[in-house]
């Protein structure tokens, strides 16, 4: 039976970020789920606190639904979706055949990038959000390698106030991007079937972070040259090749 796939996007993205990679993977009849993180493409659900734990619990629910229909799944995550994917694999390893993550990793020594620190700071984060305009965001994303059409689509969602609120709540629940005292303590619980796929020129989470994690855990690392943080959309053919190679060895 073909293994179902779950793709989790990050910040400030939406499921649109996966289109180039899904096209390159050409998964045919494989069951595929590409959900939006709650609050990222529409209103935040009533009572949803938008913390990292809440998003992990939500993702566990997505995995449980796929597992009930198809058995153990392959989970793929990018950016915050990568962190959430790893957390799900730690919490419910019996539901996951494999995990593959791109350009973010739960690391006790990583202290976050500059933007994460801004979002983590009360008042400063709100001011930044208020001053961030969709056109400028679209230009910035495209300049960093995201296809222009997807950059424009992602930027248009910036008008969703709930999305901006959710991002602030998410980063603050993780103290910027520090997992030293919680999720990182469970790294040993990760299932063995995992891999890292990394854009070599990522300015937010440097390649050295991935290299350190790979060395400490024995997790294989595929480096995508000529790509940055959004390698999944910038170099989809190379990322697809890395994923197919990984899955073929399971």
CSV table of C-alpha atoms in Angstrom, one decimal, residues 59-164:
chain,number,residue,atom,x,y,z
A,59,UNK,CA,-0.9,18.2,13.9
A,60,UNK,CA,-1.2,15.0,15.9
A,61,UNK,CA,-4.9,15.1,15.0
A,62,UNK,CA,-4.1,15.4,11.3
A,63,UNK,CA,-1.7,12.5,11.6
A,64,UNK,CA,-4.2,10.4,13.5
A,65,UNK,CA,-6.8,10.9,10.7
A,66,UNK,CA,-4.4,9.9,8.0
A,67,UNK,CA,-3.2,6.9,10.0
A,68,UNK,CA,-6.8,5.7,10.6
A,69,UNK,CA,-7.3,5.6,6.8
A,70,UNK,CA,-3.9,4.6,5.5
A,71,UNK,CA,-1.6,3.3,8.3
A,72,UNK,CA,1.8,4.9,9.3
A,73,UNK,CA,2.5,8.0,7.3
A,74,UNK,CA,5.5,10.0,5.9
A,75,UNK,CA,5.4,13.5,7.5
A,76,UNK,CA,7.3,16.3,5.8
A,77,UNK,CA,7.8,19.8,7.3
A,78,UNK,CA,9.4,23.1,6.5
A,79,UNK,CA,10.3,25.9,8.9
A,80,UNK,CA,7.8,25.8,11.8
A,81,UNK,CA,6.2,22.9,10.0
A,82,UNK,CA,9.5,21.0,10.4
A,83,UNK,CA,9.5,21.7,14.2
A,84,UNK,CA,5.9,20.6,14.5
A,85,UNK,CA,6.6,17.5,12.4
A,86,UNK,CA,9.5,16.5,14.7
A,87,UNK,CA,7.3,17.1,17.8
A,88,UNK,CA,4.6,14.9,16.4
A,89,UNK,CA,7.1,12.1,15.6
A,90,UNK,CA,8.4,12.4,19.2
A,91,UNK,CA,4.9,12.2,20.7
A,92,UNK,CA,3.3,9.6,18.5
A,93,UNK,CA,6.1,7.6,16.8
A,94,UNK,CA,3.7,4.7,16.2
A,95,UNK,CA,1.8,6.8,13.7
A,96,UNK,CA,4.8,7.8,11.6
A,97,UNK,CA,6.7,5.7,9.1
A,98,UNK,CA,9.2,8.5,8.5
A,99,UNK,CA,9.9,12.2,9.0
A,100,UNK,CA,11.6,14.6,6.7
A,101,UNK,CA,12.3,18.2,7.5
A,102,UNK,CA,13.6,21.2,5.7
A,103,UNK,CA,15.4,24.4,7.0
A,104,UNK,CA,14.4,24.2,10.7
A,105,UNK,CA,15.2,21.7,13.4
A,106,UNK,CA,14.7,21.3,17.1
A,107,UNK,CA,18.1,22.2,18.5
A,108,UNK,CA,18.9,23.1,22.1
A,109,UNK,CA,21.7,25.4,21.1
A,110,UNK,CA,19.8,27.4,18.4
A,111,UNK,CA,18.7,30.8,19.7
A,112,UNK,CA,16.6,32.1,16.8
A,113,UNK,CA,17.0,34.6,14.0
A,114,UNK,CA,16.6,38.3,14.3
A,115,UNK,CA,13.0,38.3,13.1
A,116,UNK,CA,12.1,35.6,15.6
A,117,UNK,CA,13.6,37.8,18.4
A,118,UNK,CA,11.6,40.8,17.2
A,119,UNK,CA,8.3,38.8,17.2
A,120,UNK,CA,9.1,37.4,20.6
A,121,UNK,CA,9.3,40.9,22.1
A,122,UNK,CA,6.0,42.4,23.3
A,123,UNK,CA,5.1,45.7,21.7
A,124,UNK,CA,8.0,45.6,19.3
A,125,UNK,CA,6.5,42.5,17.6
A,126,UNK,CA,3.1,44.3,17.3
A,127,UNK,CA,4.7,47.4,15.9
A,128,UNK,CA,6.6,45.3,13.4
A,129,UNK,CA,3.5,43.5,12.3
A,130,UNK,CA,1.6,46.8,11.9
A,131,UNK,CA,4.3,48.3,9.7
A,132,UNK,CA,4.8,45.2,7.6
A,133,UNK,CA,3.0,45.7,4.2
A,134,UNK,CA,2.1,42.9,1.8
A,135,UNK,CA,3.9,44.4,-1.2
A,136,UNK,CA,7.1,44.7,0.8
A,137,UNK,CA,6.7,41.2,2.1
A,138,UNK,CA,6.2,39.8,-1.4
A,139,UNK,CA,9.3,41.5,-2.7
A,140,UNK,CA,11.3,40.3,0.2
A,141,UNK,CA,10.2,36.7,-0.2
A,142,UNK,CA,10.8,36.7,-3.9
A,143,UNK,CA,14.3,38.2,-3.4
A,144,UNK,CA,15.1,35.2,-1.2
A,145,UNK,CA,14.2,32.7,-3.9
A,146,UNK,CA,10.5,32.1,-3.4
A,147,UNK,CA,8.7,31.9,-6.8
A,148,UNK,CA,7.1,35.3,-7.4
A,149,UNK,CA,3.5,34.0,-7.8
A,150,UNK,CA,3.7,32.2,-4.5
A,151,UNK,CA,5.4,35.2,-2.8
A,152,UNK,CA,2.5,37.4,-3.9
A,153,UNK,CA,-0.1,34.8,-2.7
A,154,UNK,CA,1.6,34.5,0.7
A,155,UNK,CA,1.9,38.2,1.1
A,156,UNK,CA,-1.8,38.8,0.3
A,157,UNK,CA,-2.7,36.6,3.3
A,158,UNK,CA,-0.8,39.1,5.5
A,159,UNK,CA,-3.9,41.2,5.6
A,160,UNK,CA,-5.4,38.4,7.8
A,161,UNK,CA,-5.0,39.9,11.3
A,162,UNK,CA,-5.5,36.5,12.9
A,163,UNK,CA,-2.4,35.2,11.0
A,164,UNK,CA,-0.2,38.0,12.4
